[in-house]
Coordinates of C-alpha atoms (C1' of nucleotides) in Angstrom, one line a residue:
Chain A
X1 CA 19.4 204.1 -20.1
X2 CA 19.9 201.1 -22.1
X3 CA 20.4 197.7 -20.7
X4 CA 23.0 197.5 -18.9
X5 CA 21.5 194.8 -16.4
X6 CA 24.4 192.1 -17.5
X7 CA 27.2 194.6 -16.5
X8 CA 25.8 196.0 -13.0
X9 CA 25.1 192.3 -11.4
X10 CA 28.6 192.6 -11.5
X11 CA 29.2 195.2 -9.6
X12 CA 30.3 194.6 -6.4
X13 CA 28.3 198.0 -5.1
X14 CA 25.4 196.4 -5.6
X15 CA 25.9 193.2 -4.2
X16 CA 22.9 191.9 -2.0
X17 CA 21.0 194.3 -4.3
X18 CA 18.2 192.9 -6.6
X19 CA 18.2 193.4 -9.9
X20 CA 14.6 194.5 -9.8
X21 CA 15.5 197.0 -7.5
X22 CA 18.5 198.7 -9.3
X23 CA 16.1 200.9 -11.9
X24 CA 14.6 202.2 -8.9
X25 CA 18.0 202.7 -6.9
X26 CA 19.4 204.3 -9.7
X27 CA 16.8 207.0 -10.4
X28 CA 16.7 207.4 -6.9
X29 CA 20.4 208.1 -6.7
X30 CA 20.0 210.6 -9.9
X31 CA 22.8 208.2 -11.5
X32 CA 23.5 209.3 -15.1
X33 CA 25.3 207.7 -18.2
X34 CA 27.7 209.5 -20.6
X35 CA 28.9 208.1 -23.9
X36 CA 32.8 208.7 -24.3
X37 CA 34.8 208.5 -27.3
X38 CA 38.2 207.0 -27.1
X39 CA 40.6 209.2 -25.8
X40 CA 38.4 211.7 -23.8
X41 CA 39.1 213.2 -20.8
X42 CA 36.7 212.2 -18.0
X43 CA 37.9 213.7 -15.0
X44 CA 40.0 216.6 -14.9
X45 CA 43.3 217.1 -13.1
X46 CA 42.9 220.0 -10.6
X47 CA 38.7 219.8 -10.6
X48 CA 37.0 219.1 -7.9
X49 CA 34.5 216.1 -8.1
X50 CA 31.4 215.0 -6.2
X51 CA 30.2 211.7 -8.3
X52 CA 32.7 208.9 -8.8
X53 CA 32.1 206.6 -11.9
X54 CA 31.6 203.2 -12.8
X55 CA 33.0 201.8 -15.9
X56 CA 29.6 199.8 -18.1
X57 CA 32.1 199.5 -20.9
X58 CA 35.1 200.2 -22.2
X59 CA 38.1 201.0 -20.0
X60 CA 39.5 203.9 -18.3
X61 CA 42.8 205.4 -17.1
X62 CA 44.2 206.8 -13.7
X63 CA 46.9 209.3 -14.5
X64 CA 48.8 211.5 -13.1
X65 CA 51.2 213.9 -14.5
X66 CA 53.9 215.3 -11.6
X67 CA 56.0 218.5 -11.3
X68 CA 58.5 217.4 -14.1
X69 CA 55.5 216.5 -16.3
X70 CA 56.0 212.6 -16.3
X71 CA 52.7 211.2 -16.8
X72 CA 52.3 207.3 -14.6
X73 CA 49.4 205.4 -14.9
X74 CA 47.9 204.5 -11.7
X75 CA 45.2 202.2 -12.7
X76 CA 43.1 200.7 -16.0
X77 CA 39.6 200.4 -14.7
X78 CA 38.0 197.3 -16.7
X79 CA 34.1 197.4 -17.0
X80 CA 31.9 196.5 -13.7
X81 CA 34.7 198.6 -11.4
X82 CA 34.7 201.8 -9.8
X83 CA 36.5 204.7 -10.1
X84 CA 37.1 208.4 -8.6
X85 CA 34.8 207.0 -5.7
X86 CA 38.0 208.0 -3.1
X87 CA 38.6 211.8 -4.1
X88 CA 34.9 212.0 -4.2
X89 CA 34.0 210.2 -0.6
X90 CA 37.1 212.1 0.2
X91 CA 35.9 215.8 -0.5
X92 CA 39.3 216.3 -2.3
X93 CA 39.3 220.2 -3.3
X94 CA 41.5 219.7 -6.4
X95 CA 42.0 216.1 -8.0
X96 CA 45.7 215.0 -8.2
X97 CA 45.0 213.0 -11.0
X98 CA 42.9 212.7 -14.4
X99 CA 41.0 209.8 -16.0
X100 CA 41.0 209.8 -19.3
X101 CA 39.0 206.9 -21.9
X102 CA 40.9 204.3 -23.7
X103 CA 38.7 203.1 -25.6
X104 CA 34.8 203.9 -26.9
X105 CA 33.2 203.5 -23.4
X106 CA 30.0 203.7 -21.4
X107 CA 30.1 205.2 -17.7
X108 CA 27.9 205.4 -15.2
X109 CA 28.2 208.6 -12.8
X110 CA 26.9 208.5 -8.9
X111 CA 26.5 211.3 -6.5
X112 CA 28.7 210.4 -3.3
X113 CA 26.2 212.7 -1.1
X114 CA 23.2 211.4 -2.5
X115 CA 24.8 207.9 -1.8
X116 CA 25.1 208.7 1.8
X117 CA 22.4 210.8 2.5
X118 CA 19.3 209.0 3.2
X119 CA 16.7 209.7 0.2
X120 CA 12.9 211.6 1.4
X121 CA 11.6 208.0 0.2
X122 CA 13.8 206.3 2.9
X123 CA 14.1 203.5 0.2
X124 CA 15.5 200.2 1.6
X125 CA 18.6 199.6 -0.7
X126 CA 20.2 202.8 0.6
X127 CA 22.1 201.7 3.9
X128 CA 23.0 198.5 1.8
X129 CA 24.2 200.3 -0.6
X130 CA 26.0 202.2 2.1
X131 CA 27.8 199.6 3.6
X132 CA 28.7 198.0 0.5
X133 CA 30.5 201.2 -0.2
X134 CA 32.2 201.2 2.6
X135 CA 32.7 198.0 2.3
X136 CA 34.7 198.2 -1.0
X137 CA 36.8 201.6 0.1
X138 CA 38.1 199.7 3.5
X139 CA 39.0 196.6 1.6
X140 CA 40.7 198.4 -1.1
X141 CA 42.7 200.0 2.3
X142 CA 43.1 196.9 3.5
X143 CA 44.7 195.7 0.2
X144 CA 47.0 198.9 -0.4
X145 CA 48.2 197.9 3.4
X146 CA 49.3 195.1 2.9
X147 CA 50.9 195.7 -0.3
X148 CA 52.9 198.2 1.4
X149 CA 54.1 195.9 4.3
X150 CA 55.6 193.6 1.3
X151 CA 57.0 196.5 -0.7
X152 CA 58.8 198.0 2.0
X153 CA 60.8 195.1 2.8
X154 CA 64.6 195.6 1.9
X155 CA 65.7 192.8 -0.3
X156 CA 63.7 190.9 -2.9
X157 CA 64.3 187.9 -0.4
X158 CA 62.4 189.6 2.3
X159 CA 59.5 191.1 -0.1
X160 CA 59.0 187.6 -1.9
X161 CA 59.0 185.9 2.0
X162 CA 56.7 188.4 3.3
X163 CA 54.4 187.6 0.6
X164 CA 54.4 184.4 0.0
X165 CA 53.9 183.6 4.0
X166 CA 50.9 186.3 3.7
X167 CA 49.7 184.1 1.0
X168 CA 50.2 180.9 2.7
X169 CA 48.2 182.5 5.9
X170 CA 45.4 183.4 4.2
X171 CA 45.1 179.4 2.2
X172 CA 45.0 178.3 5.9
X173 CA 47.9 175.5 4.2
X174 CA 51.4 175.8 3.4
X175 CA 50.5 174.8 -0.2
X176 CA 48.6 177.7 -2.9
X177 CA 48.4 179.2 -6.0
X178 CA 49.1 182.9 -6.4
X179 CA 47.3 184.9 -8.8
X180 CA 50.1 186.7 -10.3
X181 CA 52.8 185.3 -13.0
X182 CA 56.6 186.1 -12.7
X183 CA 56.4 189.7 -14.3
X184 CA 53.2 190.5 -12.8
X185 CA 54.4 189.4 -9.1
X186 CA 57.6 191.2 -9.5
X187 CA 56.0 194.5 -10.3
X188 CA 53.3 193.8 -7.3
X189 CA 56.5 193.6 -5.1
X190 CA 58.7 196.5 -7.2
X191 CA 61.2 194.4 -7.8
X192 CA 62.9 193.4 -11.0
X193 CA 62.0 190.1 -12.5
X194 CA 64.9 188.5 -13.3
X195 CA 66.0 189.2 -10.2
X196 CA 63.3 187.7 -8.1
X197 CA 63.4 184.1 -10.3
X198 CA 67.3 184.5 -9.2
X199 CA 66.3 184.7 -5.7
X200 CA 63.2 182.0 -5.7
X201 CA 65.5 179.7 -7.1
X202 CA 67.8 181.0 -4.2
X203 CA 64.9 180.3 -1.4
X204 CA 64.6 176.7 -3.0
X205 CA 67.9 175.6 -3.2
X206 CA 67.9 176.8 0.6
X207 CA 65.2 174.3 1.1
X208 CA 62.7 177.1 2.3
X209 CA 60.2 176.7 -0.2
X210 CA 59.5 174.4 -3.4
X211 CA 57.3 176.0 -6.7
X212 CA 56.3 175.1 -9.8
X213 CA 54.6 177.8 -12.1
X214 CA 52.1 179.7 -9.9
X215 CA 52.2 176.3 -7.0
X216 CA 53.9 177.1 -4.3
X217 CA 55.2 175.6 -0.8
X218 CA 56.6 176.3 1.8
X219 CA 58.9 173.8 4.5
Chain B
X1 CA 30.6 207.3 30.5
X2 CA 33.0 209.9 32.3
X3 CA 33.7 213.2 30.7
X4 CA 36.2 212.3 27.3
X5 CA 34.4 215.7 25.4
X6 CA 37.7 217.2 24.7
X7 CA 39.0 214.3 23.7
X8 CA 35.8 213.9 21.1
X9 CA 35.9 217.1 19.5
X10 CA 39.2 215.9 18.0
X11 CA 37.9 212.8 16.6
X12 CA 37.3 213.8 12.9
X13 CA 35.1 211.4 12.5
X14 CA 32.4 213.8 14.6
X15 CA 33.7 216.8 13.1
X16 CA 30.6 218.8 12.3
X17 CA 28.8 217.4 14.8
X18 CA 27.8 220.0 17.9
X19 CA 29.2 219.0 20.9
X20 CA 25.6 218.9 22.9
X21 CA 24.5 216.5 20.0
X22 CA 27.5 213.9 20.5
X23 CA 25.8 212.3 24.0
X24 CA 22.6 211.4 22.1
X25 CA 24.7 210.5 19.0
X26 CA 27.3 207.6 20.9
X27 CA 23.9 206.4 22.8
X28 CA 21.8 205.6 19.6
X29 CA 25.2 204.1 18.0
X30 CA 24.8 201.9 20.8
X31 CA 28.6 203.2 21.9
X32 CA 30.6 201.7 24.7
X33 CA 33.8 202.4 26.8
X34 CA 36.3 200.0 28.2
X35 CA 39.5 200.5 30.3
X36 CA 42.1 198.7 29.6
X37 CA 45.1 198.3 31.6
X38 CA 49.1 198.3 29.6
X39 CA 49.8 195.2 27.3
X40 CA 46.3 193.7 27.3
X41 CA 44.5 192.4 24.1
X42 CA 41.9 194.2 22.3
X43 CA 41.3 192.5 19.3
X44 CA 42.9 188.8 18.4
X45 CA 44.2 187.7 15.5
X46 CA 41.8 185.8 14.1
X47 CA 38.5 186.6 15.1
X48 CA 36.0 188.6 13.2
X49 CA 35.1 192.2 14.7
X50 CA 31.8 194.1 13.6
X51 CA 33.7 197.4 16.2
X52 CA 36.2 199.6 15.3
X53 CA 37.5 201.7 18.3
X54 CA 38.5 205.1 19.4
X55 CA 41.7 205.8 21.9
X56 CA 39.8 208.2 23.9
X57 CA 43.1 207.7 26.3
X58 CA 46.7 206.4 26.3
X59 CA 47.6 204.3 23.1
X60 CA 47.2 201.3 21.3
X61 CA 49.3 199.5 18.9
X62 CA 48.4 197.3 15.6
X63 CA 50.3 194.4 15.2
X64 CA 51.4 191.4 12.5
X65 CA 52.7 187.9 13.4
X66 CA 53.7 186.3 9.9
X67 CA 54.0 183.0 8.8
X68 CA 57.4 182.9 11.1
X69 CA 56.2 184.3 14.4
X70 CA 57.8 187.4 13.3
X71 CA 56.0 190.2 15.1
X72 CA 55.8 193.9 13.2
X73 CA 54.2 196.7 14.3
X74 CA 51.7 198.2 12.4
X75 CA 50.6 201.6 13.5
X76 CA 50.7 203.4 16.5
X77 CA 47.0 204.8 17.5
X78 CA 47.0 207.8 20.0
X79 CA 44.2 209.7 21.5
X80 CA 41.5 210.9 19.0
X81 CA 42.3 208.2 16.9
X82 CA 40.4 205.3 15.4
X83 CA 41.3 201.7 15.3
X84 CA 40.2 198.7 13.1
X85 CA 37.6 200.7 11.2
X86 CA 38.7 199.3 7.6
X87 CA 38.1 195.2 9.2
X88 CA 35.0 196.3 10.7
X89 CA 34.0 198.0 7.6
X90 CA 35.2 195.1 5.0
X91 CA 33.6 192.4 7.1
X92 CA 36.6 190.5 7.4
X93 CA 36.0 187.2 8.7
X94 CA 39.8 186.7 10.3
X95 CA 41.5 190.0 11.8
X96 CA 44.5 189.4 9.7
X97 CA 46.1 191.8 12.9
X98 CA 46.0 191.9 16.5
X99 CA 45.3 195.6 18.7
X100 CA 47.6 195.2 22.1
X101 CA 47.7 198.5 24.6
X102 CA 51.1 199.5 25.1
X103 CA 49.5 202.1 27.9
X104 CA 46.5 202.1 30.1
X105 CA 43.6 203.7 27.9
X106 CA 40.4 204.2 27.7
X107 CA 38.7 202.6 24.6
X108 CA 35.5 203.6 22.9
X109 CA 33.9 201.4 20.6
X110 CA 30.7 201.9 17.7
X111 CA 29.3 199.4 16.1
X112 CA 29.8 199.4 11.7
X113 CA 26.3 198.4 11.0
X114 CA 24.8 200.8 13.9
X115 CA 26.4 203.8 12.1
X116 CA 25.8 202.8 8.5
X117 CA 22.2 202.0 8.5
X118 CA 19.8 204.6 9.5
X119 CA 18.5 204.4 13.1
X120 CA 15.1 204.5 13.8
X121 CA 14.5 207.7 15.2
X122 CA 16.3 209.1 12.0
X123 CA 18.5 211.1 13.8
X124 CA 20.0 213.9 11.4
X125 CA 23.6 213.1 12.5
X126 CA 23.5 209.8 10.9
X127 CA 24.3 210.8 7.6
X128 CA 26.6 213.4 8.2
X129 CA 28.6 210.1 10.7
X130 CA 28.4 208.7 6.8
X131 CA 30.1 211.0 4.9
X132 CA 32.5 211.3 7.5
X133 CA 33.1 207.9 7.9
X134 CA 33.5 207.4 4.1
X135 CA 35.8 210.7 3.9
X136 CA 37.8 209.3 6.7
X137 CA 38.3 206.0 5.1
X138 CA 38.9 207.4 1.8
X139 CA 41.8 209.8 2.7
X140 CA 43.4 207.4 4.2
X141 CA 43.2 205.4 0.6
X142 CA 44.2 208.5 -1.2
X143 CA 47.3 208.9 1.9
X144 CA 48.2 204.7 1.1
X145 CA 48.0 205.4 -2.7
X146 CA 50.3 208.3 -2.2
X147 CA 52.8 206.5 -0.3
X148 CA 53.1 203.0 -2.9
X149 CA 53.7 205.8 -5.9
X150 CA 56.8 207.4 -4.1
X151 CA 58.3 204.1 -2.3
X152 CA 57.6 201.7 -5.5
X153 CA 60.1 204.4 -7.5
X154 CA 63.6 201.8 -7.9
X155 CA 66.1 204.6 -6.9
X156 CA 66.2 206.6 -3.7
X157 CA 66.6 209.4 -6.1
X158 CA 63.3 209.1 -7.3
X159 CA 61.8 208.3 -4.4
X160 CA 62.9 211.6 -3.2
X161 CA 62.0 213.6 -6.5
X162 CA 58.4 211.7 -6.5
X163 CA 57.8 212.7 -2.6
X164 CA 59.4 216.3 -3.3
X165 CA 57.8 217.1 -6.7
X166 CA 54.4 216.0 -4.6
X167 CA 55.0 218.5 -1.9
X168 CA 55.7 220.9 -3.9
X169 CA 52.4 220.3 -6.3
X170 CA 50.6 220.2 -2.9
X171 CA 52.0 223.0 -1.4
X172 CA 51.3 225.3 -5.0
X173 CA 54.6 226.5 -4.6
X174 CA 57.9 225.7 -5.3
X175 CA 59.5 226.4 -1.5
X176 CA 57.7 224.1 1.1
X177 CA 58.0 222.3 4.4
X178 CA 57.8 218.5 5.0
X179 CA 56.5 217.5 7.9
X180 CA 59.4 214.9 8.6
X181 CA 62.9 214.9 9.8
X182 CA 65.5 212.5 8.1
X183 CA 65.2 209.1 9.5
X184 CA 61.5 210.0 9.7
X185 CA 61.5 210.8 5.6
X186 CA 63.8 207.8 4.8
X187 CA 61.2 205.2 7.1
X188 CA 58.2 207.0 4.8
X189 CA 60.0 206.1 1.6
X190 CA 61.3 202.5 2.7
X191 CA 64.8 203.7 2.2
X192 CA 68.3 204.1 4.1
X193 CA 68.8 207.2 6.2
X194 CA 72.5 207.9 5.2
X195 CA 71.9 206.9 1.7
X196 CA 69.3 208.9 1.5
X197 CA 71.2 212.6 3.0
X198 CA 74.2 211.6 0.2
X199 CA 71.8 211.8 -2.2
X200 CA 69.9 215.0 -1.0
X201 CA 73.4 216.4 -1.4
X202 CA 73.7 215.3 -4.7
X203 CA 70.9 216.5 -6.0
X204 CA 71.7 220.0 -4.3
X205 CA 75.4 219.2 -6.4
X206 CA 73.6 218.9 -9.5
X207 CA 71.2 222.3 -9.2
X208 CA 67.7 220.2 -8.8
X209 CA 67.1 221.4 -5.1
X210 CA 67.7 223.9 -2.4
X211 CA 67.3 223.0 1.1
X212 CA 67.6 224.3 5.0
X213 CA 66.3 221.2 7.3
X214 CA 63.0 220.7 6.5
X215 CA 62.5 223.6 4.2
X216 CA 63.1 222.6 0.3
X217 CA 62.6 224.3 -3.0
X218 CA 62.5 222.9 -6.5
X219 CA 64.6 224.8 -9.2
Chain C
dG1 C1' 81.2 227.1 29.5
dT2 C1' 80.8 222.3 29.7
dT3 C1' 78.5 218.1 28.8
dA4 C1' 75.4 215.0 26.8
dG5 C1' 72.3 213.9 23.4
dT6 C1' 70.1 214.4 18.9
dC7 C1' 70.1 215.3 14.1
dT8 C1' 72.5 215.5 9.8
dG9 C1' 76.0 214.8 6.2
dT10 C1' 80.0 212.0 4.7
dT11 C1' 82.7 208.1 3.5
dG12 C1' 84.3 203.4 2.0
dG13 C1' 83.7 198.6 1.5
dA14 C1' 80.3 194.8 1.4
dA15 C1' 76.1 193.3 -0.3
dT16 C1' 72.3 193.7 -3.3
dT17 C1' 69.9 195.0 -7.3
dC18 C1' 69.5 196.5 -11.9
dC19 C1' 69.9 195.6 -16.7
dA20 C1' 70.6 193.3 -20.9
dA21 C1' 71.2 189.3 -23.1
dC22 C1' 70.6 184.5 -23.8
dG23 C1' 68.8 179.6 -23.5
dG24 C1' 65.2 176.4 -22.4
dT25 C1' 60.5 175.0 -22.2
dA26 C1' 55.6 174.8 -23.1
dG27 C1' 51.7 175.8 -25.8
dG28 C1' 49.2 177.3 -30.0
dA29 C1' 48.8 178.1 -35.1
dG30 C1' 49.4 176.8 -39.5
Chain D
dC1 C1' 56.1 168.7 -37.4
dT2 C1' 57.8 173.4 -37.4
dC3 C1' 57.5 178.0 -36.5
dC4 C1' 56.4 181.5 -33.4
dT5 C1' 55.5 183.5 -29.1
dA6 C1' 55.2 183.9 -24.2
dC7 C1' 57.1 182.8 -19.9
dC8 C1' 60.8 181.5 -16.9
dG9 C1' 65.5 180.8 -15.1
dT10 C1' 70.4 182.0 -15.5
dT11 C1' 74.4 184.8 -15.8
dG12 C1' 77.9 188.7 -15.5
dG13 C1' 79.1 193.3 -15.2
dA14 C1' 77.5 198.0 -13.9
dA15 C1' 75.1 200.7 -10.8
dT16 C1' 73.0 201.3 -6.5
dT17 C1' 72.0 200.6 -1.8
dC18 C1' 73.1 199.0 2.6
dC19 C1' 75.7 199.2 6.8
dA20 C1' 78.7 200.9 10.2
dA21 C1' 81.4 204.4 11.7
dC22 C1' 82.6 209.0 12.3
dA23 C1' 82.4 214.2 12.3
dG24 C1' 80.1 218.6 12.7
dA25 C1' 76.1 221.5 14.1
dC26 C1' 72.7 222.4 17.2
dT27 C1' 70.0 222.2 21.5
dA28 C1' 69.0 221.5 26.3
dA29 C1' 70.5 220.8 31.0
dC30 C1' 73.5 221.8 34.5

DNA sequence: GTTAGTCTGTTGGAATTCCAACGGTAGGAG
DNA sequence: CTCCTACCGTTGGAATTCCAACAGACTAAC
């Protein structure tokens, strides 16, 4: 295994985790790296899987191809992030989806029941590493929740409320900065773009809420 | 603790456990029961909870003030079922939510650091409450996933062809049953009941689908 | 058989969103 | 400075959805 020290600090699996310790961990969990060209086919739609990866470099793809043959992507997976790690946890027979390489990358490969089965050596990074995993998968729930509550609104004027007032909950202030620009928050919300800057400018002429660029406020 | 065995053998979060080991099990998790009577408060907004729960009786319910003092409601947790398990498992500082009874129940809680490190006796349930904790969590990811695909479609005729082409992928087969009546579909998808029955018929008009209540098939 | 209640499909007008196109502004490159 | 690009707001007509109301089919209770 070359080094790929730099890349797994990163990770947030391995949080609270030394990095003296994560040679050992690894071996310990059998983790294994492939070398993919671009274009490859990691996972395989209809396979069943038992190790989820973790991108080292590169980037990978979340598709998925439905009855009519329409192929959506559900997710680019940058390096230092997980992926596969639900159907795996999940025991899912037959994957609904594929990942596929686009570009030259390096993954790293982890047994989910080695994760969760305490090793013979009883080695102390295990349950950490176990509760960082469950860690991520609830937060990742957590995040697709919430998403949902905002996306099922009606109107764009209830969506962009919803999450802006989530937004200004969780800054504890009715002044923040949201991490998304125009385009990127109106396909976070499903809405179309021009529509949404119709009906912000709408909310501020109402005198709910004042922005400029990603600032936001609300009366 | 009184007898709540039938109620446990539902809870899948014990599936595969034998029923004589579950006593020993909830006592090294360190597991407690409360009554509660109608309306009270089981978790605040606000505070940070290290328990999830399980309605061993009655119901609870899992509720959202916004920024407006608008309340929503959540979910709707019956017997068998488990409560708060992603904000105990993320190690969320603020419950972003608040757990109200809305029937006198019986509540069983387990600590998310109790179950994912390894006791000290090493019981041989422990990693099998893992995996099932992890596979419990992660469905319900998959199950959220799922959902934002079909509902963040821009036409209710999507929406439906997403859902139905997904059903029918699921079910193998091009004849299936959903496991929702009308309004029931139309509140999955975030969409209007009567818009959504005028364009069922459509797409029966135009020779996409069959369909006989909740039986459809895909031509 | 009658009645009440629930579920489903239909319809038409009001409201909203989509879509494409355009103009303005800010920032970077040459 | 000028060109170029990316981002944002605006606008108007087409398309879609929402909403309320109603009618038919079915079920359960009496």
């Amino acid at each position: 295994m070359i080094n790929f020290s730099d890349v797994l600090k990163t990770v947030r699996l391995f949080k609270g985790i030394e990095e003296s310790d994560l040679h050992p961990l690894l071996s310990c969990l059998d983790a294994k790296v492939n070398h993919y060209e671009k274009g490859q086919t990691v996972f395989f739609n209809g396979e069943s899987i038992e190790r989820f990866g973790i991108v080292l470099s590169g980037q990978v793809q979340v598709v998925q191809d439905d009855y009519f043959g329409n192929r959506s992507i559900l997710a680019k997976i940058d390096s230092g992030n997980l992926f596969g790690e639900s159907f795996a946890c999940a025991e899912i027979k037959t994957l609904p989806v594929s990942v596929i390489t686009t570009a030259e990358s390096e993954l790293l490969f982890i047994d989910c029941h080695r994760l969760a089965v305490p090793c013979a050596k009883a080695c102390g990074f295990h349950s950490r590493l176990i509760q960082n995993m469950l860690s991520t998968v609830s937060m990742k729930n957590i995040a697709l929740t919430q998403k949902i509550e905002f996306t099922s609104k009606r109107t764009t004027r209830e969506k962009l409320l919803a999450y802006l007032s989530a937004e200004a909950k969780k800054a504890g202030c009715s002044r923040f900065t949201i991490p998304f620009d125009r385009q990127e928050l109106a396909d976070y919300l499903s809405v179309e773009r021009s529509a949404m800057s119709a009906e912000l400018s709408k909310l501020r002429d109402d005198g709910v809420l004042k922005f400029h660029k990603n600032q936001f406020e609300i009366l």
